[in-house]
GROMACS .gro file of C-alpha atoms in nm:
model
  412
    1MET     CA    1   0.001  -0.001   0.000
    2ARG     CA    2   0.121   0.353  -0.079
    3HIS     CA    3  -0.088   0.537   0.177
    4ARG     CA    4  -0.221   0.511   0.525
    5PRO     CA    5  -0.464   0.219   0.553
    6LEU     CA    6  -0.831   0.299   0.594
    7LEU     CA    7  -0.931   0.229   0.954
    8LEU     CA    8  -1.216  -0.018   0.941
    9LEU     CA    9  -1.184  -0.213   1.266
   10THR     CA   10  -1.333   0.018   1.524
   11THR     CA   11  -1.491   0.357   1.567
   12THR     CA   12  -1.659   0.535   1.853
   13LEU     CA   13  -2.016   0.650   1.909
   14ALA     CA   14  -2.142   0.861   2.194
   15ALA     CA   15  -2.315   0.550   2.323
   16GLY     CA   16  -1.998   0.341   2.322
   17ALA     CA   17  -1.779   0.130   2.097
   18LEU     CA   18  -1.902   0.032   1.754
   19THR     CA   19  -1.780  -0.301   1.620
   20LEU     CA   20  -1.768  -0.347   1.243
   21ASN     CA   21  -1.881  -0.660   1.074
   22ALA     CA   22  -1.570  -0.800   0.906
   23CYS     CA   23  -1.762  -1.053   0.701
   24GLY     CA   24  -1.955  -0.783   0.520
   25SER     CA   25  -2.300  -0.944   0.544
   26ARG     CA   26  -2.538  -0.727   0.344
   27ASP     CA   27  -2.878  -0.893   0.389
   28ASP     CA   28  -2.958  -0.780   0.743
   29GLY     CA   29  -2.839  -0.420   0.730
   30ALA     CA   30  -2.738  -0.250   1.054
   31LYS     CA   31  -2.853  -0.439   1.362
   32ASN     CA   32  -2.781  -0.462   1.736
   33ASP     CA   33  -2.554  -0.721   1.895
   34ASP     CA   34  -2.587  -0.872   2.244
   35ASN     CA   35  -2.429  -0.569   2.409
   36GLY     CA   36  -2.663  -0.319   2.242
   37SER     CA   37  -2.401  -0.186   2.001
   38THR     CA   38  -2.479  -0.132   1.635
   39THR     CA   39  -2.316  -0.366   1.384
   40GLN     CA   40  -2.215  -0.200   1.061
   41THR     CA   41  -2.248  -0.348   0.716
   42THR     CA   42  -1.923  -0.329   0.512
   43VAL     CA   43  -1.955  -0.239   0.146
   44VAL     CA   44  -1.659  -0.256  -0.088
   45ILE     CA   45  -1.586  -0.021  -0.378
   46GLY     CA   46  -1.353  -0.195  -0.619
   47ILE     CA   47  -1.080  -0.010  -0.806
   48ASP     CA   48  -0.916  -0.115  -1.128
   49ALA     CA   49  -0.624   0.091  -1.263
   50PRO     CA   50  -0.264   0.059  -1.377
   51LEU     CA   51  -0.095   0.076  -1.036
   52THR     CA   52   0.241  -0.032  -1.175
   53GLY     CA   53   0.407   0.024  -1.510
   54SER     CA   54   0.443   0.332  -1.731
   55LEU     CA   55   0.088   0.463  -1.653
   56SER     CA   56   0.110   0.414  -1.276
   57ALA     CA   57   0.125   0.789  -1.212
   58LEU     CA   58  -0.235   0.812  -1.332
   59GLY     CA   59  -0.342   0.484  -1.172
   60GLN     CA   60  -0.217   0.576  -0.826
   61GLY     CA   61  -0.410   0.904  -0.843
   62ILE     CA   62  -0.727   0.711  -0.926
   63LYS     CA   63  -0.674   0.468  -0.642
   64ASN     CA   64  -0.603   0.737  -0.381
   65SER     CA   65  -0.892   0.957  -0.483
   66VAL     CA   66  -1.141   0.671  -0.448
   67ASP     CA   67  -0.990   0.589  -0.112
   68LEU     CA   68  -1.041   0.950  -0.009
   69ALA     CA   69  -1.408   0.933  -0.108
   70ALA     CA   70  -1.456   0.620   0.102
   71ARG     CA   71  -1.282   0.778   0.402
   72THR     CA   72  -1.495   1.088   0.368
   73ALA     CA   73  -1.817   0.888   0.351
   74ASN     CA   74  -1.716   0.692   0.663
   75LYS     CA   75  -1.614   1.003   0.853
   76ASN     CA   76  -1.940   1.184   0.770
   77LYS     CA   77  -2.152   0.871   0.815
   78GLU     CA   78  -2.285   0.939   0.466
   79VAL     CA   79  -2.486   0.618   0.455
   80LYS     CA   80  -2.630   0.513   0.790
   81GLY     CA   81  -2.529   0.162   0.890
   82ILE     CA   82  -2.275   0.131   0.607
   83THR     CA   83  -1.893   0.140   0.628
   84PHE     CA   84  -1.706   0.164   0.296
   85ARG     CA   85  -1.369   0.017   0.216
   86THR     CA   86  -1.185  -0.008  -0.113
   87GLU     CA   87  -1.027  -0.302  -0.301
   88PRO     CA   88  -0.762  -0.175  -0.546
   89LEU     CA   89  -0.644  -0.411  -0.824
   90ASP     CA   90  -0.365  -0.351  -1.072
   91ASP     CA   91  -0.444  -0.406  -1.442
   92GLN     CA   92  -0.103  -0.277  -1.566
   93ALA     CA   93  -0.299  -0.127  -1.861
   94VAL     CA   94  -0.339  -0.482  -1.998
   95PRO     CA   95  -0.693  -0.594  -2.108
   96ALA     CA   96  -0.643  -0.955  -1.994
   97SER     CA   97  -0.546  -0.836  -1.650
   98GLY     CA   98  -0.848  -0.609  -1.635
   99GLN     CA   99  -1.079  -0.898  -1.721
  100GLN     CA  100  -0.922  -1.113  -1.446
  101ASN     CA  101  -0.967  -0.827  -1.198
  102ALA     CA  102  -1.331  -0.788  -1.303
  103THR     CA  103  -1.394  -1.157  -1.239
  104LYS     CA  104  -1.233  -1.130  -0.895
  105LEU     CA  105  -1.438  -0.827  -0.800
  106VAL     CA  106  -1.763  -0.989  -0.919
  107ALA     CA  107  -1.692  -1.292  -0.701
  108ASP     CA  108  -1.675  -1.073  -0.386
  109LYS     CA  109  -2.041  -1.018  -0.298
  110THR     CA  110  -1.958  -0.719  -0.078
  111VAL     CA  111  -1.849  -0.525  -0.388
  112LEU     CA  112  -2.137  -0.304  -0.495
  113GLY     CA  113  -1.952  -0.078  -0.740
  114VAL     CA  114  -1.619  -0.049  -0.924
  115VAL     CA  115  -1.426   0.263  -1.021
  116GLY     CA  116  -1.209   0.218  -1.333
  117PRO     CA  117  -1.035   0.141  -1.548
  118LEU     CA  118  -0.808   0.409  -1.699
  119ASN     CA  119  -0.775   0.265  -2.048
  120SER     CA  120  -1.064   0.221  -2.290
  121GLY     CA  121  -0.911  -0.100  -2.426
  122VAL     CA  122  -0.906  -0.247  -2.078
  123ALA     CA  123  -1.266  -0.140  -2.025
  124GLN     CA  124  -1.376  -0.339  -2.328
  125SER     CA  125  -1.250  -0.655  -2.162
  126MET     CA  126  -1.431  -0.584  -1.835
  127GLN     CA  127  -1.772  -0.453  -1.936
  128GLY     CA  128  -1.930  -0.792  -2.016
  129VAL     CA  129  -1.808  -0.944  -1.689
  130PHE     CA  130  -1.965  -0.665  -1.483
  131ALA     CA  131  -2.288  -0.661  -1.690
  132ARG     CA  132  -2.349  -1.034  -1.642
  133ALA     CA  133  -2.317  -0.985  -1.265
  134GLY     CA  134  -2.523  -0.666  -1.260
  135LEU     CA  135  -2.231  -0.482  -1.101
  136THR     CA  136  -2.197  -0.104  -1.151
  137GLN     CA  137  -1.877   0.020  -1.318
  138VAL     CA  138  -1.784   0.390  -1.332
  139SER     CA  139  -1.476   0.498  -1.523
  140PRO     CA  140  -1.313   0.832  -1.445
  141ALA     CA  141  -1.103   0.826  -1.761
  142ASN     CA  142  -1.243   0.617  -2.047
  143THR     CA  143  -1.325   0.834  -2.348
  144SER     CA  144  -1.388   0.585  -2.632
  145PRO     CA  145  -1.749   0.643  -2.757
  146GLU     CA  146  -1.823   0.276  -2.834
  147LEU     CA  147  -1.806   0.182  -2.470
  148SER     CA  148  -2.136   0.358  -2.400
  149GLN     CA  149  -2.287   0.413  -2.744
  150GLY     CA  150  -2.204   0.089  -2.924
  151ASP     CA  151  -1.997  -0.010  -3.225
  152SER     CA  152  -2.211   0.187  -3.474
  153TRP     CA  153  -2.188   0.525  -3.305
  154LEU     CA  154  -1.976   0.664  -3.590
  155LYS     CA  155  -2.255   0.579  -3.836
  156GLY     CA  156  -2.505   0.773  -3.626
  157THR     CA  157  -2.662   0.467  -3.463
  158LYS     CA  158  -2.623   0.487  -3.088
  159LYS     CA  159  -2.719   0.194  -2.866
  160ARG     CA  160  -2.606   0.145  -2.508
  161PRO     CA  161  -2.441  -0.200  -2.490
  162PHE     CA  162  -2.410  -0.235  -2.113
  163LYS     CA  163  -2.649  -0.078  -1.865
  164THR     CA  164  -2.395  -0.125  -1.582
  165TYR     CA  165  -2.136   0.106  -1.747
  166PHE     CA  166  -2.105   0.472  -1.656
  167ARG     CA  167  -1.829   0.734  -1.673
  168THR     CA  168  -1.745   1.075  -1.535
  169ALA     CA  169  -1.513   1.163  -1.825
  170THR     CA  170  -1.659   1.299  -2.146
  171THR     CA  171  -1.616   1.108  -2.473
  172ASP     CA  172  -1.370   1.148  -2.756
  173ILE     CA  173  -1.656   1.260  -2.978
  174ILE     CA  174  -1.638   1.581  -2.783
  175GLN     CA  175  -1.269   1.586  -2.696
  176GLY     CA  176  -1.148   1.520  -3.053
  177ARG     CA  177  -1.368   1.785  -3.200
  178PHE     CA  178  -1.276   2.033  -2.928
  179ALA     CA  179  -0.909   1.977  -3.003
  180ALA     CA  180  -0.953   2.020  -3.378
  181GLN     CA  181  -1.144   2.342  -3.329
  182TYR     CA  182  -0.871   2.482  -3.107
  183ALA     CA  183  -0.596   2.378  -3.347
  184TYR     CA  184  -0.769   2.529  -3.653
  185ASN     CA  185  -0.946   2.832  -3.510
  186ASP     CA  186  -0.727   2.937  -3.214
  187ALA     CA  187  -0.381   2.806  -3.298
  188LYS     CA  188  -0.433   2.886  -3.666
  189LYS     CA  189  -0.294   2.549  -3.782
  190LYS     CA  190  -0.407   2.445  -4.128
  191LYS     CA  191  -0.199   2.131  -4.207
  192ALA     CA  192  -0.205   1.836  -3.971
  193PHE     CA  193  -0.021   1.505  -3.973
  194ILE     CA  194  -0.204   1.246  -3.764
  195VAL     CA  195  -0.046   0.955  -3.571
  196ASP     CA  196  -0.212   0.695  -3.349
  197ASP     CA  197  -0.088   0.408  -3.131
  198LYS     CA  198  -0.329   0.146  -3.281
  199GLN     CA  199  -0.514   0.119  -2.949
  200THR     CA  200  -0.885   0.173  -2.894
  201TYR     CA  201  -0.845   0.514  -2.730
  202GLY     CA  202  -0.579   0.648  -2.966
  203VAL     CA  203  -0.742   0.536  -3.290
  204GLY     CA  204  -1.080   0.676  -3.197
  205LEU     CA  205  -0.947   1.013  -3.078
  206ALA     CA  206  -0.719   1.061  -3.380
  207SER     CA  207  -1.005   0.968  -3.618
  208ILE     CA  208  -1.245   1.223  -3.466
  209PHE     CA  209  -0.980   1.495  -3.466
  210GLY     CA  210  -0.908   1.431  -3.832
  211GLN     CA  211  -1.275   1.440  -3.934
  212GLU     CA  212  -1.339   1.768  -3.754
  213PHE     CA  213  -1.013   1.929  -3.875
  214LYS     CA  214  -1.108   1.852  -4.237
  215ARG     CA  215  -1.465   1.974  -4.184
  216LEU     CA  216  -1.328   2.304  -4.065
  217GLY     CA  217  -1.117   2.335  -4.384
  218GLY     CA  218  -0.789   2.194  -4.266
  219ASP     CA  219  -0.561   1.965  -4.473
  220ILE     CA  220  -0.446   1.623  -4.346
  221THR     CA  221  -0.094   1.593  -4.488
  222GLY     CA  222  -0.047   1.233  -4.382
  223THR     CA  223  -0.130   0.960  -4.133
  224ASP     CA  224   0.077   0.687  -3.961
  225HIS     CA  225   0.081   0.452  -3.664
  226ILE     CA  226   0.324   0.359  -3.390
  227THR     CA  227   0.343   0.064  -3.153
  228THR     CA  228   0.316   0.105  -2.778
  229LYS     CA  229   0.622   0.032  -2.569
  230GLU     CA  230   0.853   0.101  -2.866
  231THR     CA  231   1.091   0.393  -2.851
  232ASP     CA  232   1.222   0.456  -3.201
  233PHE     CA  233   0.977   0.667  -3.403
  234SER     CA  234   1.237   0.829  -3.630
  235SER     CA  235   1.073   0.705  -3.953
  236VAL     CA  236   0.739   0.859  -3.850
  237ALA     CA  237   0.917   1.179  -3.750
  238ASP     CA  238   1.076   1.202  -4.094
  239LYS     CA  239   0.735   1.161  -4.260
  240VAL     CA  240   0.600   1.442  -4.047
  241LYS     CA  241   0.879   1.672  -4.147
  242ASN     CA  242   0.851   1.590  -4.519
  243SER     CA  243   0.474   1.635  -4.520
  244GLY     CA  244   0.490   2.007  -4.457
  245ALA     CA  245   0.248   1.986  -4.162
  246ASP     CA  246   0.232   2.274  -3.920
  247ILE     CA  247   0.099   2.050  -3.639
  248VAL     CA  248   0.114   1.680  -3.557
  249TYR     CA  249  -0.178   1.527  -3.375
  250TYR     CA  250  -0.113   1.212  -3.170
  251GLY     CA  251  -0.379   0.971  -3.041
  252GLY     CA  252  -0.220   0.775  -2.760
  253GLN     CA  253  -0.061   0.794  -2.415
  254TYR     CA  254   0.224   1.004  -2.277
  255PRO     CA  255   0.511   0.745  -2.271
  256GLU     CA  256   0.514   0.722  -2.652
  257GLY     CA  257   0.377   1.071  -2.704
  258GLY     CA  258   0.667   1.236  -2.529
  259LEU     CA  259   0.921   1.038  -2.731
  260LEU     CA  260   0.736   1.113  -3.057
  261ALA     CA  261   0.734   1.485  -2.981
  262ASP     CA  262   1.107   1.468  -2.908
  263GLN     CA  263   1.189   1.284  -3.232
  264VAL     CA  264   0.969   1.506  -3.452
  265LYS     CA  265   1.165   1.807  -3.332
  266LYS     CA  266   1.499   1.631  -3.376
  267ALA     CA  267   1.398   1.550  -3.733
  268GLY     CA  268   1.379   1.922  -3.797
  269ALA     CA  269   1.001   1.974  -3.782
  270HIS     CA  270   0.972   2.245  -3.520
  271ILE     CA  271   0.599   2.225  -3.493
  272PRO     CA  272   0.373   2.151  -3.191
  273LEU     CA  273   0.252   1.805  -3.113
  274MET     CA  274  -0.102   1.794  -2.986
  275GLY     CA  275  -0.281   1.508  -2.815
  276GLY     CA  276  -0.566   1.421  -2.581
  277ASP     CA  277  -0.584   1.362  -2.209
  278GLY     CA  278  -0.359   1.059  -2.257
  279ILE     CA  279  -0.057   1.285  -2.298
  280TYR     CA  280  -0.156   1.540  -2.036
  281ASP     CA  281   0.092   1.436  -1.768
  282PRO     CA  282   0.428   1.577  -1.647
  283ALA     CA  283   0.595   1.253  -1.775
  284PHE     CA  284   0.516   1.365  -2.130
  285ILE     CA  285   0.753   1.658  -2.082
  286THR     CA  286   1.029   1.464  -1.903
  287ALA     CA  287   1.029   1.199  -2.179
  288SER     CA  288   1.167   1.452  -2.423
  289SER     CA  289   1.522   1.585  -2.440
  290GLU     CA  290   1.408   1.862  -2.672
  291SER     CA  291   1.207   2.161  -2.549
  292ASN     CA  292   0.833   2.090  -2.550
  293ASP     CA  293   0.736   2.456  -2.543
  294GLY     CA  294   0.420   2.498  -2.746
  295ASP     CA  295   0.305   2.135  -2.740
  296LEU     CA  296  -0.066   2.102  -2.668
  297GLY     CA  297  -0.296   1.862  -2.491
  298THR     CA  298  -0.667   1.853  -2.413
  299SER     CA  299  -0.822   1.706  -2.104
  300VAL     CA  300  -1.174   1.653  -1.978
  301GLY     CA  301  -1.317   1.908  -1.741
  302TYR     CA  302  -1.169   2.227  -1.608
  303PRO     CA  303  -0.837   2.239  -1.413
  304VAL     CA  304  -0.922   2.099  -1.070
  305GLU     CA  305  -0.710   2.365  -0.896
  306GLN     CA  306  -0.922   2.641  -1.054
  307LEU     CA  307  -1.259   2.499  -0.955
  308ASP     CA  308  -1.431   2.628  -0.638
  309SER     CA  309  -1.605   2.290  -0.621
  310ALA     CA  310  -1.262   2.117  -0.593
  311LYS     CA  311  -1.108   2.319  -0.312
  312THR     CA  312  -1.216   2.082  -0.038
  313PHE     CA  313  -1.098   1.780  -0.239
  314VAL     CA  314  -0.755   1.932  -0.295
  315GLN     CA  315  -0.722   2.022   0.073
  316ASN     CA  316  -0.832   1.682   0.196
  317TYR     CA  317  -0.609   1.498  -0.049
  318LYS     CA  318  -0.309   1.693   0.069
  319ALA     CA  319  -0.404   1.632   0.434
  320ALA     CA  320  -0.430   1.261   0.371
  321ASP     CA  321  -0.059   1.261   0.286
  322TYR     CA  322  -0.077   1.022  -0.010
  323LYS     CA  323   0.258   0.944  -0.162
  324ASP     CA  324   0.136   1.011  -0.521
  325PRO     CA  325  -0.052   1.315  -0.660
  326TYR     CA  326  -0.413   1.290  -0.768
  327ALA     CA  327  -0.294   1.352  -1.125
  328ALA     CA  328  -0.525   1.411  -1.423
  329TYR     CA  329  -0.815   1.191  -1.311
  330GLY     CA  330  -0.826   1.243  -0.933
  331GLY     CA  331  -1.132   1.464  -0.923
  332TYR     CA  332  -1.323   1.241  -1.170
  333SER     CA  333  -1.226   0.932  -0.965
  334TYR     CA  334  -1.355   1.093  -0.644
  335ASP     CA  335  -1.678   1.181  -0.823
  336ALA     CA  336  -1.709   0.830  -0.966
  337ALA     CA  337  -1.680   0.679  -0.618
  338TRP     CA  338  -1.913   0.939  -0.470
  339ALA     CA  339  -2.173   0.857  -0.739
  340ILE     CA  340  -2.159   0.493  -0.630
  341ILE     CA  341  -2.190   0.596  -0.265
  342GLN     CA  342  -2.493   0.817  -0.345
  343ALA     CA  343  -2.660   0.535  -0.537
  344ILE     CA  344  -2.606   0.303  -0.239
  345LYS     CA  345  -2.744   0.568  -0.008
  346ASN     CA  346  -3.059   0.598  -0.218
  347VAL     CA  347  -3.105   0.220  -0.229
  348VAL     CA  348  -3.065   0.193   0.151
  349ASN     CA  349  -3.311   0.477   0.213
  350ASP     CA  350  -3.566   0.323  -0.024
  351ASN     CA  351  -3.536  -0.016   0.154
  352GLY     CA  352  -3.606   0.085   0.509
  353GLY     CA  353  -3.246   0.166   0.608
  354LYS     CA  354  -3.085  -0.156   0.493
  355LEU     CA  355  -2.943  -0.310   0.173
  356PRO     CA  356  -3.180  -0.539  -0.021
  357ALA     CA  357  -3.084  -0.886  -0.128
  358ASP     CA  358  -3.058  -0.765  -0.493
  359ALA     CA  359  -2.838  -0.467  -0.396
  360ARG     CA  360  -2.625  -0.473  -0.712
  361THR     CA  361  -2.925  -0.448  -0.940
  362LYS     CA  362  -3.080  -0.175  -0.732
  363VAL     CA  363  -2.755   0.024  -0.723
  364THR     CA  364  -2.726   0.012  -1.102
  365GLU     CA  365  -3.083   0.139  -1.134
  366ALA     CA  366  -3.015   0.415  -0.883
  367MET     CA  367  -2.705   0.529  -1.071
  368ASN     CA  368  -2.926   0.653  -1.357
  369LYS     CA  369  -3.084   0.906  -1.119
  370VAL     CA  370  -2.771   1.019  -0.937
  371SER     CA  371  -2.718   1.396  -0.945
  372PHE     CA  372  -2.494   1.607  -0.723
  373ASP     CA  373  -2.240   1.887  -0.728
  374GLY     CA  374  -1.904   1.710  -0.740
  375VAL     CA  375  -1.536   1.793  -0.752
  376SER     CA  376  -1.546   1.824  -1.131
  377GLY     CA  377  -1.878   2.010  -1.141
  378LYS     CA  378  -2.228   1.875  -1.181
  379VAL     CA  379  -2.231   1.494  -1.178
  380SER     CA  380  -2.513   1.311  -1.353
  381PHE     CA  381  -2.547   1.063  -1.639
  382ASP     CA  382  -2.741   1.058  -1.966
  383GLU     CA  383  -2.928   0.769  -2.125
  384PHE     CA  384  -2.599   0.609  -2.234
  385GLY     CA  385  -2.433   0.635  -1.893
  386ASP     CA  386  -2.215   0.917  -2.021
  387THR     CA  387  -2.147   1.220  -1.808
  388THR     CA  388  -2.359   1.525  -1.876
  389ASN     CA  389  -2.056   1.743  -1.795
  390LYS     CA  390  -1.903   1.854  -2.128
  391GLN     CA  391  -1.635   2.089  -1.996
  392LEU     CA  392  -1.286   2.061  -2.149
  393THR     CA  393  -0.954   2.239  -2.128
  394VAL     CA  394  -0.660   2.294  -2.366
  395TYR     CA  395  -0.321   2.287  -2.200
  396GLN     CA  396   0.009   2.409  -2.344
  397VAL     CA  397   0.363   2.324  -2.235
  398LYS     CA  398   0.541   2.636  -2.113
  399GLY     CA  399   0.886   2.568  -1.978
  400ASP     CA  400   0.865   2.245  -1.785
  401THR     CA  401   0.495   2.251  -1.694
  402TRP     CA  402   0.149   2.230  -1.851
  403LYS     CA  403  -0.046   2.555  -1.836
  404SER     CA  404  -0.415   2.588  -1.917
  405VAL     CA  405  -0.480   2.818  -2.211
  406LYS     CA  406  -0.851   2.766  -2.279
  407SER     CA  407  -1.144   2.611  -2.089
  408ALA     CA  408  -1.491   2.586  -2.235
  409THR     CA  409  -1.816   2.394  -2.226
  410PHE     CA  410  -1.841   2.216  -2.560
  411LYS     CA  411  -2.139   2.302  -2.777
  412ASP     CA  412  -2.219   2.136  -3.108
   0.00000   0.00000   0.00000
């Protein structure tokens, strides 16, 4: 563990000591033991994220933020008779590992909701497992449209494939178009070379950017692909230079994105690289030996540090003394966990103060009606399980840090 463990063994009431039920029985709700003390029901919120490997900086932020939500709910006695704990599992950004984790979480009957994963490709491997078990899944970071709107979304046919899937991050339909509009209208770039990493997230994001950039009147000077975990992208960099592009758009994550930006500049193409939330991380900058000044990245929502709604979250996260920062998805992870907590709260209230035998089914149903003011703004879900929050931000590298340059609510 990378942080202080959540205290789940004992707490104190004015009336005396409160003993927690370690077995997590959910059928009887809160009840009195022989000494007159109240026995709590333990509910687990699962977490799936890359806790090790190249994307662990983001995964640790997800894990810690969900933990903070559980701590806060317990401290405030948010759901009477319920104590929350978390179960974090490492998917290493690998779909097969995510599917194994989903199976493990489903088998634990005390798990009533799961936050994660980070990667859209991993989510594809998990959705069916959760759906068959009726277990709610809320991703703070997935942006691939097909996860919530089905395989034919690009053709205009939207159909929700899994009623258990929700997310607090907006989709690439919005993010890709927002990025293209900024590149063309604000940055005044007219010629784009597009690269993706052949993964679900990267391909989708790059495709949407390209479509919108062309619709606006821009020229796509070339396209190419790279392979994740590789480091030599010199051939792609040469193609970018020779294409005459004035911007390169990359659909993928920061480990490869930082190296690509570095090698494009070394090839002599002194143009900005732009990407989505997958590159918006300090590690993108440190991966490059060349100056990244001017490189651009978009991310869902507004900068957490600039939101009045996030002040308490930022303060509490710092006070919790986690080893790792909350990173790009901390606020959305907290909101994802809090949405699950609110759904459980509504289910308990509607069932006379205790969890029903079909708690998982009821929690999923309640998720569709969740609505509250969260860290990232208003939290609620549409008919596809997508967030109704369509706020986005463009960041630019200035020196050795990302600086926000434009935030807006996306409108078609």
